[in-house]
Tab-separated table of N, CA, C and O in Angstrom:
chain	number	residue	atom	x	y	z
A	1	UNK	N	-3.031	-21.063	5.375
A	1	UNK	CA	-3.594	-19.914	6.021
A	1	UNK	C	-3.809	-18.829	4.976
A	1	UNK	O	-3.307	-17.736	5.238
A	2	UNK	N	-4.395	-18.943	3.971
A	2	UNK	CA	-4.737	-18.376	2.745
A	2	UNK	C	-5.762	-16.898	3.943
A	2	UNK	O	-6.424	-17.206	4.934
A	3	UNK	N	-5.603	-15.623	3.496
A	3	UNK	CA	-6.166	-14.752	4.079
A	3	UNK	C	-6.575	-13.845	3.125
A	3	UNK	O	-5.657	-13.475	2.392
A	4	UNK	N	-7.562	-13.410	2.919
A	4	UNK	CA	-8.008	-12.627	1.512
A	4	UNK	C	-8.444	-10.981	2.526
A	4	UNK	O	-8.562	-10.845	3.743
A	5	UNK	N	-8.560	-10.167	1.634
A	5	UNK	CA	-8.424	-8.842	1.885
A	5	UNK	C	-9.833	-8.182	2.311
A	5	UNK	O	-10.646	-8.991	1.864
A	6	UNK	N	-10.343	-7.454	2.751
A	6	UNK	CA	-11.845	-7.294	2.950
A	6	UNK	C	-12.864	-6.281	2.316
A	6	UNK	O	-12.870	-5.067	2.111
A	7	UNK	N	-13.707	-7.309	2.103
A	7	UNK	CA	-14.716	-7.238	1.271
A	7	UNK	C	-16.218	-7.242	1.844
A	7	UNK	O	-16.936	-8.242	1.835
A	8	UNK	N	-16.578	-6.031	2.323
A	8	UNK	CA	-17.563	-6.573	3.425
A	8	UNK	C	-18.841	-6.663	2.396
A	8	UNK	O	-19.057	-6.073	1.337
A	9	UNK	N	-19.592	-7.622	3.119
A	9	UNK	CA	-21.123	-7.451	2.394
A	9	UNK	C	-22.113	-6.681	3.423
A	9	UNK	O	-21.693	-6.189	4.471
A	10	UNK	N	-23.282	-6.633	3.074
A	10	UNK	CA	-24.290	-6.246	3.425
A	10	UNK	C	-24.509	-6.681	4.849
A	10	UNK	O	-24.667	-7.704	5.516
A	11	UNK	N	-24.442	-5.451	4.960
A	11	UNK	CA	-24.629	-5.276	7.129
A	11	UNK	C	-26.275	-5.316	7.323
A	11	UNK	O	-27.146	-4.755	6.658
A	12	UNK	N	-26.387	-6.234	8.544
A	12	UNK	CA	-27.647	-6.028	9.544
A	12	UNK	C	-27.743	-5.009	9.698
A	12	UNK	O	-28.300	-4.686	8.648
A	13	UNK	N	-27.621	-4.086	10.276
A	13	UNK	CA	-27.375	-2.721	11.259
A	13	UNK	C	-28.091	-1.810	9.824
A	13	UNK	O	-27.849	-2.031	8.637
A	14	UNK	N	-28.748	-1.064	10.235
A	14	UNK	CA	-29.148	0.176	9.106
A	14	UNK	C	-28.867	1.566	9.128
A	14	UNK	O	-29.252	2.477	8.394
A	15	UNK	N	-27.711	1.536	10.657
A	15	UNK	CA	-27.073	2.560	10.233
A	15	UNK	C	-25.733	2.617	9.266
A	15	UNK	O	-25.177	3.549	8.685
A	16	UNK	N	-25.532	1.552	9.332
A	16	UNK	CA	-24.608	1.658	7.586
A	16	UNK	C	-24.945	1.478	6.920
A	16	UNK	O	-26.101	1.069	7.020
A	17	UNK	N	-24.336	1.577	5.505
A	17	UNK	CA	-24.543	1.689	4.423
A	17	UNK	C	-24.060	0.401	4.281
A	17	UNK	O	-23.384	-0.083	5.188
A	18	UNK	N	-24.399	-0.459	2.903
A	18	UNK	CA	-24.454	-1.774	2.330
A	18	UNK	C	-23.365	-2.614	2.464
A	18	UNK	O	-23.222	-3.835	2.535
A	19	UNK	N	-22.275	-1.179	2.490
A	19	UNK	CA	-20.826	-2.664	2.228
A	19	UNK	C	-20.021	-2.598	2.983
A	19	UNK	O	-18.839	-2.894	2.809
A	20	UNK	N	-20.827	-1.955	4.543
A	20	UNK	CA	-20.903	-2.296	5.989
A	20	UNK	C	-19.465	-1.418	6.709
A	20	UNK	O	-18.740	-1.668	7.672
A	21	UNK	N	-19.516	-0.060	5.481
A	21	UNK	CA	-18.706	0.743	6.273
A	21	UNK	C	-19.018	1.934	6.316
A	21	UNK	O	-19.607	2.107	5.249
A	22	UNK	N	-19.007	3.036	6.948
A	22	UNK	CA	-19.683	4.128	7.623
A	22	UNK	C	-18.491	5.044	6.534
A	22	UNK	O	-18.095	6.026	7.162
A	23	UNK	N	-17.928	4.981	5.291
A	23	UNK	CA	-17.116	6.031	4.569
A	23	UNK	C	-15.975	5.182	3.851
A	23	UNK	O	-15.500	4.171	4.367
A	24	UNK	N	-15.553	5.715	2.537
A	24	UNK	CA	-14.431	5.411	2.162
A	24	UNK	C	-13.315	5.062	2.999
A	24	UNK	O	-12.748	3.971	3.056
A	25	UNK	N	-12.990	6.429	3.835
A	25	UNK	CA	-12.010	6.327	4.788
A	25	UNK	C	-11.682	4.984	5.710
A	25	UNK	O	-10.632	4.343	5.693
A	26	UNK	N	-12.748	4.753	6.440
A	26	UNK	CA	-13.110	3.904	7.062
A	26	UNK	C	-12.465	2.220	6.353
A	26	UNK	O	-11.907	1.246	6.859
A	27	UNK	N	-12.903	2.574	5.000
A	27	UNK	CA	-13.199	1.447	4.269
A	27	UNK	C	-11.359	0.977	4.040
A	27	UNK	O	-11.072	-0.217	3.960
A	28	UNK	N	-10.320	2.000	3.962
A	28	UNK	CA	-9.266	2.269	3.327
A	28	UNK	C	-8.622	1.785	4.652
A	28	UNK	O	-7.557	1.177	4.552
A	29	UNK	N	-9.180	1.999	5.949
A	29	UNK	CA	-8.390	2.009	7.284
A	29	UNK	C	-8.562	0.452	7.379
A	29	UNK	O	-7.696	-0.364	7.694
A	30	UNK	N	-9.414	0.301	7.155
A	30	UNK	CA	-9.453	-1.423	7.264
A	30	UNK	C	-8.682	-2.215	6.502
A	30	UNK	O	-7.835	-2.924	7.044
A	31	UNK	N	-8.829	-2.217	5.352
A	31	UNK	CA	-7.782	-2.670	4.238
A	31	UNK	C	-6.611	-2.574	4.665
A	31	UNK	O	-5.825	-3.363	4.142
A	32	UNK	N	-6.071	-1.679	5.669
A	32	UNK	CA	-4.319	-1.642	5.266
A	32	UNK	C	-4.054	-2.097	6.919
A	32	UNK	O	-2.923	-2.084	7.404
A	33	UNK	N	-5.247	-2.490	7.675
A	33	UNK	CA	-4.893	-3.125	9.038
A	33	UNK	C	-5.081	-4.558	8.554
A	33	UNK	O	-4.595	-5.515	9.159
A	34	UNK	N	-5.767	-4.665	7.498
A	34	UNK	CA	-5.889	-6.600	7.135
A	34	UNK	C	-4.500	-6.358	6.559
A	34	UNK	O	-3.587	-6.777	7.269
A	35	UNK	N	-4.137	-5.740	5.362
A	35	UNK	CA	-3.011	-5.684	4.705
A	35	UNK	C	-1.524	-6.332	5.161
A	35	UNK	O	-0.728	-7.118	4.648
A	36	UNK	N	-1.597	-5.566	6.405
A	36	UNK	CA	-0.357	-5.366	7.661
A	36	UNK	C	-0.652	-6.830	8.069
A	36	UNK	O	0.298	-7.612	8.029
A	37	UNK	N	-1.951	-7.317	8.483
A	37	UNK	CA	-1.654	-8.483	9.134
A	37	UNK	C	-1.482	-9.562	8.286
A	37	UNK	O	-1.361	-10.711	8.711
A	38	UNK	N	-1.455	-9.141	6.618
A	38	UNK	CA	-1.444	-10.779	6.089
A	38	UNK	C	0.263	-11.088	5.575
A	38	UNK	O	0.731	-12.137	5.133
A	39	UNK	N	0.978	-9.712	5.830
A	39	UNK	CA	1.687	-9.883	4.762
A	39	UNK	C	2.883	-7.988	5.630
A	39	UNK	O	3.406	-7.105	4.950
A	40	UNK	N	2.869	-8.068	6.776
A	40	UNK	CA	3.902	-6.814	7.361
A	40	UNK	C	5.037	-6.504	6.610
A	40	UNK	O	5.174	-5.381	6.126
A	41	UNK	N	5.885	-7.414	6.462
A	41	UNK	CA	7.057	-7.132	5.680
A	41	UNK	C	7.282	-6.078	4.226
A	41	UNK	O	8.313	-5.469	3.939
A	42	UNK	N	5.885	-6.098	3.396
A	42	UNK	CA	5.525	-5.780	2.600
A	42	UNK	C	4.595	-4.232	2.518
A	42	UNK	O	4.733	-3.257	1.779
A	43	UNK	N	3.288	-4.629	4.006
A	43	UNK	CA	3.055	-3.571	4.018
A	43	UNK	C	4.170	-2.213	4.748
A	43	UNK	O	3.960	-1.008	4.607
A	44	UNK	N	5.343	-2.835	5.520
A	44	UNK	CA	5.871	-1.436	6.445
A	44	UNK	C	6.571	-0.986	4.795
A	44	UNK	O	6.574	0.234	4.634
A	45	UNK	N	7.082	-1.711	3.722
A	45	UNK	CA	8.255	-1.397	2.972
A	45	UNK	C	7.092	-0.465	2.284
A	45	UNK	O	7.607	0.649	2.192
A	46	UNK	N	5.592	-0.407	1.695
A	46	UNK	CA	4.884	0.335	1.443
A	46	UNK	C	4.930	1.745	1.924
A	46	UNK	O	5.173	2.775	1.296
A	47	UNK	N	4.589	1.525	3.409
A	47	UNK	CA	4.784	3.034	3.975
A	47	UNK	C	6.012	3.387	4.215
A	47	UNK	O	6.109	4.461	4.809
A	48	UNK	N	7.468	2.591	3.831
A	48	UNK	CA	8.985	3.766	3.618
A	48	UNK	C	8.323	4.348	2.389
A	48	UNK	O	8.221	5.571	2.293
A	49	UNK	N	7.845	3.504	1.395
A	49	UNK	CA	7.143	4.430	-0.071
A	49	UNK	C	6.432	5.554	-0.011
A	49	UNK	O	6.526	6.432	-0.869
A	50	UNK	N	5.594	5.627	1.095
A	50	UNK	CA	4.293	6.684	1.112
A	50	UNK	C	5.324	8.020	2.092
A	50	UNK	O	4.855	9.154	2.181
A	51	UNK	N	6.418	7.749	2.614
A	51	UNK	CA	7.298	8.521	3.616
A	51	UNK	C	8.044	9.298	2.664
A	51	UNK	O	8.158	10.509	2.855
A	52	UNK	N	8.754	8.554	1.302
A	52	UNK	CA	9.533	9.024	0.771
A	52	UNK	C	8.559	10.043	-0.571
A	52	UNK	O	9.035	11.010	-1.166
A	53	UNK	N	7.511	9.625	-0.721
A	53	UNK	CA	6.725	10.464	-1.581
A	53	UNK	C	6.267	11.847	-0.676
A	53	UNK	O	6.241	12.955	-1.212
A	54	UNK	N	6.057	11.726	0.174
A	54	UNK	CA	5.797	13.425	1.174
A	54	UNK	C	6.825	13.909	1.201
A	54	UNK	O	6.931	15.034	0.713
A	55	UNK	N	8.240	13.115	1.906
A	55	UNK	CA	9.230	14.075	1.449
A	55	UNK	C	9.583	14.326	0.162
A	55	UNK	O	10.316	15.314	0.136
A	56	UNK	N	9.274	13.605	-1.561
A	56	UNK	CA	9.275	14.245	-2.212
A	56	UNK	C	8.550	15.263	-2.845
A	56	UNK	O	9.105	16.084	-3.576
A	57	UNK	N	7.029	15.267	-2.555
A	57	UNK	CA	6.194	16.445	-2.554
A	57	UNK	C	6.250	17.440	-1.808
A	57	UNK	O	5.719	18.509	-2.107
A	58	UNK	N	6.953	17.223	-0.639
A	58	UNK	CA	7.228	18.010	0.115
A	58	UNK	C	8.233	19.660	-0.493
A	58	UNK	O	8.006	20.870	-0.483
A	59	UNK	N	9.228	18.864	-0.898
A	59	UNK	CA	10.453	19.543	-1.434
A	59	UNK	C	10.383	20.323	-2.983
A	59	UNK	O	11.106	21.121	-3.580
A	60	UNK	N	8.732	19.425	-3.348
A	60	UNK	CA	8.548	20.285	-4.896
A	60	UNK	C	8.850	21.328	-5.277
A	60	UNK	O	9.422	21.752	-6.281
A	61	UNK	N	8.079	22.098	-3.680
A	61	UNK	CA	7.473	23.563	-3.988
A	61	UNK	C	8.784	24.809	-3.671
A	61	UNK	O	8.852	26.025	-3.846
A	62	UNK	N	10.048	23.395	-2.933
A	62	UNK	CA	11.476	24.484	-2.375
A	62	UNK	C	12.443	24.389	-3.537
A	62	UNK	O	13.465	25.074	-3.494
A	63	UNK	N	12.242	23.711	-4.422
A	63	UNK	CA	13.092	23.130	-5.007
A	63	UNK	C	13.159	23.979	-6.569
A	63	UNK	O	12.087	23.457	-6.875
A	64	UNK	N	13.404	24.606	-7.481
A	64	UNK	CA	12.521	24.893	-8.510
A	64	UNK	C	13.811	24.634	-10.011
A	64	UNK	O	13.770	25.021	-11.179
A	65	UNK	N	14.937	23.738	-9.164
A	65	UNK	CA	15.477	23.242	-10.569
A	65	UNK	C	14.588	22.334	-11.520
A	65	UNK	O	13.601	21.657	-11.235
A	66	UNK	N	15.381	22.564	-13.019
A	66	UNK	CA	14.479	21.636	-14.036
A	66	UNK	C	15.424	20.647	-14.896
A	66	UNK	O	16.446	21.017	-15.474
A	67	UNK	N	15.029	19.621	-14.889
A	67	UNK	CA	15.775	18.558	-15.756
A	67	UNK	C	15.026	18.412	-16.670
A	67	UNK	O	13.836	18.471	-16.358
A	68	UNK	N	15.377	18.146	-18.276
A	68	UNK	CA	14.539	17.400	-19.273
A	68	UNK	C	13.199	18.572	-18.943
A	68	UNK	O	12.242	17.799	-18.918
A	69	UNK	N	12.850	19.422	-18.785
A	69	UNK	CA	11.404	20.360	-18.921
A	69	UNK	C	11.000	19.713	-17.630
A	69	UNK	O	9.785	19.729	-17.825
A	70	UNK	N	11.102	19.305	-16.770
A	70	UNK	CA	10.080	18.505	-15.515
A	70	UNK	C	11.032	19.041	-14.345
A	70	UNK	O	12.252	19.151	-14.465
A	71	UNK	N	10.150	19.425	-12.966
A	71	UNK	CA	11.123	19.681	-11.970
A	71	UNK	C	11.711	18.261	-11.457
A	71	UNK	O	11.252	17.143	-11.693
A	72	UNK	N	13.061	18.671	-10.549
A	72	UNK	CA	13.353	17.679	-10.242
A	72	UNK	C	13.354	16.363	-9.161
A	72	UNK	O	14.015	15.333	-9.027
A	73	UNK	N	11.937	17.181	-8.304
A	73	UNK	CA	11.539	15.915	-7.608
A	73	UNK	C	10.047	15.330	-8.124
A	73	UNK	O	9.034	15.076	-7.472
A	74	UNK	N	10.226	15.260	-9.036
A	74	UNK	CA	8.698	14.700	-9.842
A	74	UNK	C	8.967	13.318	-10.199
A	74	UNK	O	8.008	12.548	-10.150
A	75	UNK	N	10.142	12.850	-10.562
A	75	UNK	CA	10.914	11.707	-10.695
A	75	UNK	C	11.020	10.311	-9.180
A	75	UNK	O	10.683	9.145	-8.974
A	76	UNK	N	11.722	11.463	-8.469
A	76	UNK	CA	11.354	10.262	-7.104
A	76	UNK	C	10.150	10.250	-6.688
A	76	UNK	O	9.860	9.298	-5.963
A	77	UNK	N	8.937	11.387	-7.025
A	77	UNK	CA	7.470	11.342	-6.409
A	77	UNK	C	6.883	9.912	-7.190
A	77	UNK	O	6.421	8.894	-6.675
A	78	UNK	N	7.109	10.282	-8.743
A	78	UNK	CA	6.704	9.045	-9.123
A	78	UNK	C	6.840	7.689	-8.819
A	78	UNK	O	6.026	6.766	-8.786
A	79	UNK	N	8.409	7.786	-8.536
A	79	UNK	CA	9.147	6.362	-8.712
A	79	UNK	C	8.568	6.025	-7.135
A	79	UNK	O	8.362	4.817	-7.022
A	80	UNK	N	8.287	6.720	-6.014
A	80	UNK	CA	8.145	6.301	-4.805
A	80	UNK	C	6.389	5.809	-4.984
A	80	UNK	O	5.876	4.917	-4.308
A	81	UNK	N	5.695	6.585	-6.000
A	81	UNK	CA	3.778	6.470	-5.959
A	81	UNK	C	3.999	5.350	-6.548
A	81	UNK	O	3.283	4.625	-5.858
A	82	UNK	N	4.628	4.434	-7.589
A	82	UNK	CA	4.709	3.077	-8.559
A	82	UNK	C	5.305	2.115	-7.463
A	82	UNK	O	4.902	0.955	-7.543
A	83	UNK	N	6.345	2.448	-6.284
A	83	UNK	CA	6.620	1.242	-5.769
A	83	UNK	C	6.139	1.256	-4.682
A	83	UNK	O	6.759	0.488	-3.946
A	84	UNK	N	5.258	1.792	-4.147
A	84	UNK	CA	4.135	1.870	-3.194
A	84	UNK	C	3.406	0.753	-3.723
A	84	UNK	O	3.455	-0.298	-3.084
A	85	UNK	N	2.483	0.821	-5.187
A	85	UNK	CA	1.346	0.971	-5.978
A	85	UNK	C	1.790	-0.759	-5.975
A	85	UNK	O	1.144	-1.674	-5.463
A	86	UNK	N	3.081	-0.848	-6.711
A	86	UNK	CA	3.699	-2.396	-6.429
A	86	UNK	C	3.583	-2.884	-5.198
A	86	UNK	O	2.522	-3.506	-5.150
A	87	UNK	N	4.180	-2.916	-4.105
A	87	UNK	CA	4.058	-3.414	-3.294
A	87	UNK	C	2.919	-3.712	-2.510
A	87	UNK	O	2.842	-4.700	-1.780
A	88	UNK	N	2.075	-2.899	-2.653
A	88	UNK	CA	0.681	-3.580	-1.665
A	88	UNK	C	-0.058	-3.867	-2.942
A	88	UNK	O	-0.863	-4.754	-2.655
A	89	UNK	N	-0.122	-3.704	-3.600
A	89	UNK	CA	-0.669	-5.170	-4.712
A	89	UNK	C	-0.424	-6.095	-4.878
A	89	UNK	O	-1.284	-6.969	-4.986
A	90	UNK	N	0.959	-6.352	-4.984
A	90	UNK	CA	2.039	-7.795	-4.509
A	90	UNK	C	1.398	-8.709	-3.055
A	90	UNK	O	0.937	-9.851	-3.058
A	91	UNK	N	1.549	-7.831	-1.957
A	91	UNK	CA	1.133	-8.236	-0.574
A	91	UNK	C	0.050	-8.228	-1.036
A	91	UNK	O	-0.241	-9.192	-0.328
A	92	UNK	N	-1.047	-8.008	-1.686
A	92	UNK	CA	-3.198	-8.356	-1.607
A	92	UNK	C	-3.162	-9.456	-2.589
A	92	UNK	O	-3.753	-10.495	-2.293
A	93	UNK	N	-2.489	-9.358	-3.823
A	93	UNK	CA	-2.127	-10.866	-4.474
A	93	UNK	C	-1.840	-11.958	-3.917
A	93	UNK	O	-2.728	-12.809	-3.873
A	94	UNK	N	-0.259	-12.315	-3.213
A	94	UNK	CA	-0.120	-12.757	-2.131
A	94	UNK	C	-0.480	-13.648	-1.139
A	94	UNK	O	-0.111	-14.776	-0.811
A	95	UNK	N	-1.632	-12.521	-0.584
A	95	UNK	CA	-2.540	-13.115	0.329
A	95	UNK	C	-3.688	-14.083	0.265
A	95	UNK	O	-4.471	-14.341	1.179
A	96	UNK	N	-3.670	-14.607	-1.016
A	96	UNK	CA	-4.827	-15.303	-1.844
A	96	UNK	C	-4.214	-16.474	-1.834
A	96	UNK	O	-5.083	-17.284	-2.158
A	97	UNK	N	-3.058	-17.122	-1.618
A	97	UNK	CA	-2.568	-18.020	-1.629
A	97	UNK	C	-2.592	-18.868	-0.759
A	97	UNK	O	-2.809	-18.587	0.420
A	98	UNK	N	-2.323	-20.329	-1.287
A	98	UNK	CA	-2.819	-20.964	-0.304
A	98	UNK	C	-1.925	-21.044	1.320
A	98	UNK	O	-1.093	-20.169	1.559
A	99	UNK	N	-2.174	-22.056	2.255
A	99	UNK	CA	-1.648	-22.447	3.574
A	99	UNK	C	-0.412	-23.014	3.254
A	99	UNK	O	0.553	-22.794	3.986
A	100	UNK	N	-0.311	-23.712	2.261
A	100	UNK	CA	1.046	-24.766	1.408
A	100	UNK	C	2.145	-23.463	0.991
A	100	UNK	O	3.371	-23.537	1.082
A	101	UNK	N	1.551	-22.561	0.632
A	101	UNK	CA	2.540	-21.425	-0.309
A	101	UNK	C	3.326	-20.765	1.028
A	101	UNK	O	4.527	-20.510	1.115
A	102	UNK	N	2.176	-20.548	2.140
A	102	UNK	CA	3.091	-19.179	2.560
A	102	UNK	C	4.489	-19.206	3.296
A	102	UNK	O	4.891	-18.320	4.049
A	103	UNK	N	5.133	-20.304	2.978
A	103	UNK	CA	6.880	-20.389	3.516
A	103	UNK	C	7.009	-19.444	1.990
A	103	UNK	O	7.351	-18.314	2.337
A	104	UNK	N	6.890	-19.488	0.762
A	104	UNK	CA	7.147	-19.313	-0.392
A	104	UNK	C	6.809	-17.555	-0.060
A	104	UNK	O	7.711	-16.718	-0.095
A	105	UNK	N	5.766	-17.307	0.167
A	105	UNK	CA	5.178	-15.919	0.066
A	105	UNK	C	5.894	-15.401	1.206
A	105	UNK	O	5.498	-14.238	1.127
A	106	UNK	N	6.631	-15.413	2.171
A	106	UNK	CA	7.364	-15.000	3.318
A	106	UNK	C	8.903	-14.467	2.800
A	106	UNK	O	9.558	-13.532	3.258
A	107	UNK	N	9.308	-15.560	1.482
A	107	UNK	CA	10.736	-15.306	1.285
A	107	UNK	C	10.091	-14.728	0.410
A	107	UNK	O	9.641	-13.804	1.089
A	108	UNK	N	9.652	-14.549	-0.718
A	108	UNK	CA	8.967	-13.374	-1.764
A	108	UNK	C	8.916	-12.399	-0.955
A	108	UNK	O	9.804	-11.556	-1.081
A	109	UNK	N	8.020	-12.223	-0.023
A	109	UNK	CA	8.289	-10.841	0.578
A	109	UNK	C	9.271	-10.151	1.014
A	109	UNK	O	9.498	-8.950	0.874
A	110	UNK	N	9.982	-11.130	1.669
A	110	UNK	CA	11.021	-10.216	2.177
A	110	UNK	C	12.778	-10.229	1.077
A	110	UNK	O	13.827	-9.618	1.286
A	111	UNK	N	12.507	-10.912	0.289
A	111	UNK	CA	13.494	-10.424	-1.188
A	111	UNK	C	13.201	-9.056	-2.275
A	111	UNK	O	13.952	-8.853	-3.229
């Protein structure tokens, strides 16, 4: 059950545009509803990532200690934007695999 990520081509319809989505946005909302369905385990652990980066941007602007010259939630903003950035690249990699793999890609995910 190899499931690849979406890639639309060229729409009938001429009220869209070519690669058959009406906006980036649009384009981004789709991706992370295929995302979720090829591979959940991976995408929910993504969005604890995208949860813990608002609350660390969040806290930037209350916060105004400094470690090493850098404030000190610039560190978990990062470390939360890289294991976001990991993980749903992992899950769209992943998903390219074949019907034989995905007992394999199930325990990868969820280790």
């Amino acid at each position: 059950m190899s499931a690849t990520l979406p890639l639309k081509t060229a729409s009938t319809s001429t009220s869209q545009p070519a690669n058959g989505f009406s906006s980036p946005v649009a384009f981004v909302a789709d991706w992370l509803r295929v995302l979720h369905r090829v591979n959940p385990v991976l995408s929910w652990a993504g969005w604890g990532h995208v949860a813990l980066l608002v609350l660390a941007l969040a806290l930037l602007p209350l916060d105004q200690r400094v470690v090493t010259g850098h404030l000190v939630w610039i560190k978990p903003a990062k470390f939360a934007l890289s294991g976001l950035l990991y993980l749903w690249t992992l899950a769209w990699l992943l998903a390219d695999l074949p019907a034989a793999a995905q007992k394999s890609v199930r325990r990868i995910s969820w280790g």
